[in-house]
mmCIF file of C-alpha atoms in Angstrom:
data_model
loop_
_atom_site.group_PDB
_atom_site.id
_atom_site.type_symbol
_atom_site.label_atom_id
_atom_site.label_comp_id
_atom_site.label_asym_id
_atom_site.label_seq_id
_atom_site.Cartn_x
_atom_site.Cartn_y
_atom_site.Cartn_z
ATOM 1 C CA UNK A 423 64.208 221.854 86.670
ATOM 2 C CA UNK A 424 68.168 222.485 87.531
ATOM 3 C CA UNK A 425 68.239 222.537 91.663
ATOM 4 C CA UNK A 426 71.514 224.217 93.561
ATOM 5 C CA UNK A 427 72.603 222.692 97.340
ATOM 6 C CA UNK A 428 74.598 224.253 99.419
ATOM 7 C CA UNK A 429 75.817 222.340 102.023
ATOM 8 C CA UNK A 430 76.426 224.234 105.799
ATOM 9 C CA UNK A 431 74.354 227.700 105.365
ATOM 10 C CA UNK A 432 77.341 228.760 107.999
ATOM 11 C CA UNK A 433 81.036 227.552 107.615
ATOM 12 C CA UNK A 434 83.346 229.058 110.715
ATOM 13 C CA UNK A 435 87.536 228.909 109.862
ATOM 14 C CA UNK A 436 90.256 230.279 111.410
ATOM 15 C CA UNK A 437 92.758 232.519 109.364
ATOM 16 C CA UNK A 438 95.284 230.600 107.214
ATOM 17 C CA UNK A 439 92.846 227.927 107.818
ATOM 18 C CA UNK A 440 91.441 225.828 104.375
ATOM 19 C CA UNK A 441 88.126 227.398 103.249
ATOM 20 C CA UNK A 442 85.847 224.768 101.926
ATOM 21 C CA UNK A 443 82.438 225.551 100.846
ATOM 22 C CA UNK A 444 80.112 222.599 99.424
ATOM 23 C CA UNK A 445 77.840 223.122 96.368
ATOM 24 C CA UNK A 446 76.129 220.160 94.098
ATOM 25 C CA UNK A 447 74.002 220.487 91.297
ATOM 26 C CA UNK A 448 70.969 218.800 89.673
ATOM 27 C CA UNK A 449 70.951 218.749 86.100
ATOM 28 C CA UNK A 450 70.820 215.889 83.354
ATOM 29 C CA UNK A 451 73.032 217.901 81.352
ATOM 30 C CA UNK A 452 76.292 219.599 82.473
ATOM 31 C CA UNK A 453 75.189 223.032 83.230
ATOM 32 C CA UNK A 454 77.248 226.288 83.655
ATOM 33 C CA UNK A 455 78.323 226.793 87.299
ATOM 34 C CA UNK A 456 79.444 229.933 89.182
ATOM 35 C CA UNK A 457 80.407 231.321 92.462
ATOM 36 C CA UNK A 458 79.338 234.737 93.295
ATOM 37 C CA UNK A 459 80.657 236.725 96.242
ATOM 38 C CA UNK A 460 78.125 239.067 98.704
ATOM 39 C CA UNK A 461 79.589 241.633 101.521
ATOM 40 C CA UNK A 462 76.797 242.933 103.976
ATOM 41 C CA UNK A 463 74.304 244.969 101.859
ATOM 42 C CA UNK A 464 76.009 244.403 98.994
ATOM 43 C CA UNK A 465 75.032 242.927 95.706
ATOM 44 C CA UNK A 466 76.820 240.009 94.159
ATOM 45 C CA UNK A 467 80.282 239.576 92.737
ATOM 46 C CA UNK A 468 81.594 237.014 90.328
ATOM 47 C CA UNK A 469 84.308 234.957 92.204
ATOM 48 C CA UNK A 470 84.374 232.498 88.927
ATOM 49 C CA UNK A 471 82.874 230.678 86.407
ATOM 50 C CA UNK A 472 82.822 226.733 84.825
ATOM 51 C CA UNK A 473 81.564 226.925 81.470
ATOM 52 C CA UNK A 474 82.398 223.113 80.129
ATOM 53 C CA UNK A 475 85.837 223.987 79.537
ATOM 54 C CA UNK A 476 88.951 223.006 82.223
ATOM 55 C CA UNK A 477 87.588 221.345 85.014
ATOM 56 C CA UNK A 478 89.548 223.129 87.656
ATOM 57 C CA UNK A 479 88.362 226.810 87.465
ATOM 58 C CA UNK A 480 90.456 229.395 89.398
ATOM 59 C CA UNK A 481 88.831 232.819 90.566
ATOM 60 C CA UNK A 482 89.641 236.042 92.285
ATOM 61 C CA UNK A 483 91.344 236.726 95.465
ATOM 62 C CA UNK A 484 92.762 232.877 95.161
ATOM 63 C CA UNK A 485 89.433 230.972 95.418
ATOM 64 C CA UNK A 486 89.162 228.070 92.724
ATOM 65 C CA UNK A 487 86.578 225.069 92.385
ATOM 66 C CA UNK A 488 86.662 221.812 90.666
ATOM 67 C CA UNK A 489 83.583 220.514 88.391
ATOM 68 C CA UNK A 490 82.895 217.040 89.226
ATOM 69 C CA UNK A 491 80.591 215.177 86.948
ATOM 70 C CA UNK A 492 80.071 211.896 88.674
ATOM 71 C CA UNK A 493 79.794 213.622 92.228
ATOM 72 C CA UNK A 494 77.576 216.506 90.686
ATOM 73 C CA UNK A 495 79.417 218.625 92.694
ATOM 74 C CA UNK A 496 81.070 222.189 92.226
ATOM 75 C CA UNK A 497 82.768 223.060 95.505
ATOM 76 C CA UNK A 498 84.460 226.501 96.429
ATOM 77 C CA UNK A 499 87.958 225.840 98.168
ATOM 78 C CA UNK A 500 91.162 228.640 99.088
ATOM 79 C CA UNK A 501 93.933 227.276 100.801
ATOM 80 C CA UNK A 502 94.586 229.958 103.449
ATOM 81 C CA UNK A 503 91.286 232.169 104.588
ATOM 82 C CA UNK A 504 91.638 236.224 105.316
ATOM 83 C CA UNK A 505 90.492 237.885 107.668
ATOM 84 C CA UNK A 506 88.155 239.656 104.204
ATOM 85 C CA UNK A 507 87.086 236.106 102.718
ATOM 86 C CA UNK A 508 83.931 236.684 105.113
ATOM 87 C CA UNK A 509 81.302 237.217 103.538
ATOM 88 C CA UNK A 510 78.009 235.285 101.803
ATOM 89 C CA UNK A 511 78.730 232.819 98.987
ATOM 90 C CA UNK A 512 76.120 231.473 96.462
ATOM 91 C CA UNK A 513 76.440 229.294 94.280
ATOM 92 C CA UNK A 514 74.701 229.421 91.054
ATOM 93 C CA UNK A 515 73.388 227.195 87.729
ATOM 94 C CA UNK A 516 72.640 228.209 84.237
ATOM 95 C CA UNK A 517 71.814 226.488 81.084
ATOM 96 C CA UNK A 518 74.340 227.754 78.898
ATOM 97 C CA UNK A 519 74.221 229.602 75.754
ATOM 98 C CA UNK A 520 70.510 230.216 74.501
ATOM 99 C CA UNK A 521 67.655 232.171 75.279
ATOM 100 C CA UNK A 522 67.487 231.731 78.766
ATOM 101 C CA UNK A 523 71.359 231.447 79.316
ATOM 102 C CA UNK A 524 71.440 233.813 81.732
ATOM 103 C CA UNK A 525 68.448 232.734 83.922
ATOM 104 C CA UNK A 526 70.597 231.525 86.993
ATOM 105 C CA UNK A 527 68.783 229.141 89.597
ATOM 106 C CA UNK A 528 71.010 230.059 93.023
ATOM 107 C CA UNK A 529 71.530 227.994 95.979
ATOM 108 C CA UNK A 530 70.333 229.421 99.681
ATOM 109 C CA UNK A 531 74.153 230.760 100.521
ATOM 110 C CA UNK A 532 76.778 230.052 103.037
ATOM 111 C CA UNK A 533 78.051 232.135 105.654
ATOM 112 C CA UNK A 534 81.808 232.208 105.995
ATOM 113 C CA UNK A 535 83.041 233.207 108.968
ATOM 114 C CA UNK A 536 86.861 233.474 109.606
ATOM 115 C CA UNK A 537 88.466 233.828 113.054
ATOM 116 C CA UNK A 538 91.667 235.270 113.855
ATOM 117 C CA UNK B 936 82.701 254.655 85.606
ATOM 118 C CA UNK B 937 80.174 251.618 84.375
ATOM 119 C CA UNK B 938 77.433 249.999 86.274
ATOM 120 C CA UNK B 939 73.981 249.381 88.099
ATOM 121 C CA UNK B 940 72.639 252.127 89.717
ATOM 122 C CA UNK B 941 70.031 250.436 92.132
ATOM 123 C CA UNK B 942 67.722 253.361 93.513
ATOM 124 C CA UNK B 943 66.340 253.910 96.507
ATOM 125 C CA UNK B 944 68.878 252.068 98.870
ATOM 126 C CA UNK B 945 66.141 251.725 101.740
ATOM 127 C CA UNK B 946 62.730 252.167 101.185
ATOM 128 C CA UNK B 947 59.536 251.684 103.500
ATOM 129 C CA UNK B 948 55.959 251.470 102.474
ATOM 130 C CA UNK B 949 52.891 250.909 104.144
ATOM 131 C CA UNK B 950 50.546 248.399 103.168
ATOM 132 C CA UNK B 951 48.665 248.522 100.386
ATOM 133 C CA UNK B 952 50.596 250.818 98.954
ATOM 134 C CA UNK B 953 52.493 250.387 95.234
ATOM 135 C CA UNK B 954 56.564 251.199 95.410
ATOM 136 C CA UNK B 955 58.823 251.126 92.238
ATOM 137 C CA UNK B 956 62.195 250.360 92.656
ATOM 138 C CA UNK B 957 64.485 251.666 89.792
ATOM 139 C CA UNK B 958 67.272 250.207 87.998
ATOM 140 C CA UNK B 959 69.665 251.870 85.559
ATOM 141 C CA UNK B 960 72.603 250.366 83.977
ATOM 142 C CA UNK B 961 75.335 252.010 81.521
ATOM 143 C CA UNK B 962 76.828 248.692 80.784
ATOM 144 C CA UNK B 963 75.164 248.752 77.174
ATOM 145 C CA UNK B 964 73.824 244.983 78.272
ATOM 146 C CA UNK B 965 70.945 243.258 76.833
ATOM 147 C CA UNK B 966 69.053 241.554 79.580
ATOM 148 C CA UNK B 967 68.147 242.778 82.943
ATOM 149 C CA UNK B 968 67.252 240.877 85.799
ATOM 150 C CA UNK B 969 65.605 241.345 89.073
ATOM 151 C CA UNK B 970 66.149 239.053 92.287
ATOM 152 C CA UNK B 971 64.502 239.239 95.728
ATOM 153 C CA UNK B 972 66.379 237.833 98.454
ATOM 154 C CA UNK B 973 65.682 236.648 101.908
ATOM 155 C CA UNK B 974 67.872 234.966 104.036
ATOM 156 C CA UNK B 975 68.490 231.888 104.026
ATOM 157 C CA UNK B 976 66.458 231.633 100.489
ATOM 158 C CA UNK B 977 69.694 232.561 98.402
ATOM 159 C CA UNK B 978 68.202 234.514 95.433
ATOM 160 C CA UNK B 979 64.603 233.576 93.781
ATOM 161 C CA UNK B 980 64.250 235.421 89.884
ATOM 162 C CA UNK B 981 61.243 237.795 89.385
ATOM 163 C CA UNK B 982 61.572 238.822 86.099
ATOM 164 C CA UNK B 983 63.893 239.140 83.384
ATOM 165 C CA UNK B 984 64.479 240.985 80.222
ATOM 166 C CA UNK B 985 66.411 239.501 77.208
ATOM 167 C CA UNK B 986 65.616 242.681 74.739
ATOM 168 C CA UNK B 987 63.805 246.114 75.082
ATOM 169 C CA UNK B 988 60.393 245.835 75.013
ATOM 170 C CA UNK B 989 60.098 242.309 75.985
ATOM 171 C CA UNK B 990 60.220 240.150 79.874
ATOM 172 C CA UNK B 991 59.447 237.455 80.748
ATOM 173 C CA UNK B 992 58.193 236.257 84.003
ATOM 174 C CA UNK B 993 60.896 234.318 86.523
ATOM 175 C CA UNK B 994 59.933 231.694 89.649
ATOM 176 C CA UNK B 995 57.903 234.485 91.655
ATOM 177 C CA UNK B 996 56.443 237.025 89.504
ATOM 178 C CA UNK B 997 52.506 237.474 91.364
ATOM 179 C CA UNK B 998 52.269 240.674 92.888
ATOM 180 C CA UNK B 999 55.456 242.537 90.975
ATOM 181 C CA UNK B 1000 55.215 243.951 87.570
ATOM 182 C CA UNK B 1001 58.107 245.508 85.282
ATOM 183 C CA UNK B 1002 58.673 247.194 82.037
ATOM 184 C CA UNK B 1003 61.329 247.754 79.409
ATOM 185 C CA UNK B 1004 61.189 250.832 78.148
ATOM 186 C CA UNK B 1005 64.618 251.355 77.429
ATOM 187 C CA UNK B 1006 67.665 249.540 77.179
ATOM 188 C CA UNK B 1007 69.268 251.244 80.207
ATOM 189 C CA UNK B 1008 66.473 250.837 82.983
ATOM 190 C CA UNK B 1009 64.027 248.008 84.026
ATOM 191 C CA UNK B 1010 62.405 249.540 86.818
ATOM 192 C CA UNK B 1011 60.364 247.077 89.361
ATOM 193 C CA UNK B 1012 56.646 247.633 91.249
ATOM 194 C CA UNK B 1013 55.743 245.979 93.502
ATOM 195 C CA UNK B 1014 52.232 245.963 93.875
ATOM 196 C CA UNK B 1015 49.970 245.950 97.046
ATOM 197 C CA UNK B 1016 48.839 242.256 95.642
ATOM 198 C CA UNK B 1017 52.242 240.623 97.168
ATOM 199 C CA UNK B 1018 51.995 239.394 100.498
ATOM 200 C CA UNK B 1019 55.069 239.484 101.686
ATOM 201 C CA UNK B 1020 56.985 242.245 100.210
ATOM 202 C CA UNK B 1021 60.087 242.986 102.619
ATOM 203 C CA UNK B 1022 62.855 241.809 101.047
ATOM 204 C CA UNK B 1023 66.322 242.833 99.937
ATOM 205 C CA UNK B 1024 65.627 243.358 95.882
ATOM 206 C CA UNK B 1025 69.088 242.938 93.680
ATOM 207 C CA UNK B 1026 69.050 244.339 89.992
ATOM 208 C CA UNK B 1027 71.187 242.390 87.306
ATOM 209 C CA UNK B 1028 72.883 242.702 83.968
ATOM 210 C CA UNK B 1029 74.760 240.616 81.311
ATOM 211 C CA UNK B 1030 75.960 241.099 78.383
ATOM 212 C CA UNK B 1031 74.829 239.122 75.480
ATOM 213 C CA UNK B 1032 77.484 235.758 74.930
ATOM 214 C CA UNK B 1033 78.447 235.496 78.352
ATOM 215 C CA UNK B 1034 75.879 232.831 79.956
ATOM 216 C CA UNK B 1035 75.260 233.516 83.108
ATOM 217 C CA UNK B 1036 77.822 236.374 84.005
ATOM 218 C CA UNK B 1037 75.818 238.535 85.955
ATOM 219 C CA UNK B 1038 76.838 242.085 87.001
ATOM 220 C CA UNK B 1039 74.537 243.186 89.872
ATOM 221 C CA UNK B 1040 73.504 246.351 91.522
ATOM 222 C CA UNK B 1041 74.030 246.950 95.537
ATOM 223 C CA UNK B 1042 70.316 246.577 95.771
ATOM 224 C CA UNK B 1043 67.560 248.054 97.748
ATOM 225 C CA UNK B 1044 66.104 247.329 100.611
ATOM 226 C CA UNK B 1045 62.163 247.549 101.132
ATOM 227 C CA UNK B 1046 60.695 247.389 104.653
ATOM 228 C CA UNK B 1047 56.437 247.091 104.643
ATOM 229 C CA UNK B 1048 54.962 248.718 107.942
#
């Protein structure tokens, strides 16, 4: 069964600062990876999507992540946090195309907090 | 304007009591998810619905049952059998072709006193 890990379930930047959030995946085969996007009591927004096409996947509100195969890794990264970048960010694995494509196993979240 | 209409927003119960949460979406999207999340857990699935009239259980099904009626709603109950029921509960949608593109309601919040 696919597991998600998110690395830091908190992640504290200052504005302008780098925003770097840590997600791998366990999966034999290449799944489909996402970021999604919570605000408090919210539900979830797509920030973007890798679906076995370009490697480097960029999002909304300038977020973008980079599929590594041999690292199993699918990290979140903007070059200059906002004061509105904090929020809750999961990241999430699918299958694909199929009959469960759409059942998403999600990681446990990470807090971003961003300072001024 | 389209979406998931998650309702209620904030919802208590006592125990042993049944509560249905209801979910309504104008998206015209095939499958229908629900989620429970608490924190810390990220989001666990409960059920999910590919086509009317058929679901399938997800990762944490006992004590919740759900129906499919209609394309447009897949309401949730969660039954007095669960033994932990206050959580935040998050409806989803997708459309069929786009794996894993989920389009989720703002959720509802259930509190068990």
């Amino acid at each position: 069964a696919q597991s998600v890990t998110q690395l830091g379930s908190h992640v504290s930047v200052s504005e302008g600062a780098l925003v770097l959030l840590r997600c791998n995946y366990s999966s034999s085969v290449p799944p489909y990876l996402f970021w999604y996007v919570q605000y408090p009591n919210q539900g979830l927004q797509l920030l973007l999507k890798y679906t076995s096409a370009a490697t480097l996947v960029k999002g909304i509100n300038g977020f973008e992540a980079e599929f590594k195969k041999s690292e199993t890794s699918f990290h979140l990264t903007k070059p200059s946090a906002h004061m509105s970048d904090a929020a809750e960010y999961f990241c999430a694995a699918g299958e694909g195309p199929g009959r469960d494509g759409n059942k998403l196993v999600f990681g446990a979240g990470t807090i971003l907090r961003v300072k001024s | 304007d389209g979406g998931i209409t998650q309702s209620p927003k904030y919802l208590f119960r006592k125990e042993g009591q049944n509560v249905t949460l209801s979910c309504e979406q104008n998206l015209n999207h095939d499958a229908m998810y629900w989620y429970r999340q608490d924190p810390g857990q990220g989001l666990r699935l409960i059920y999910y619905s590919q086509i009317v009239n058929d679901f399938q259980k997800g990762d944490i099904a006992e004590g919740y049952s759900v129906s499919r009626e209609k394309k447009e709603s897949f309401p949730l109950t969660v039954t007095s059998a669960q033994k932990n029921p206050t959580a935040f509960y998050l409806c989803a949608s997708s459309p069929r072709g786009m794996a894993g593109e989920l389009f989720f309601g703002e959720g509802s919040r259930l509190t068990v006193l």
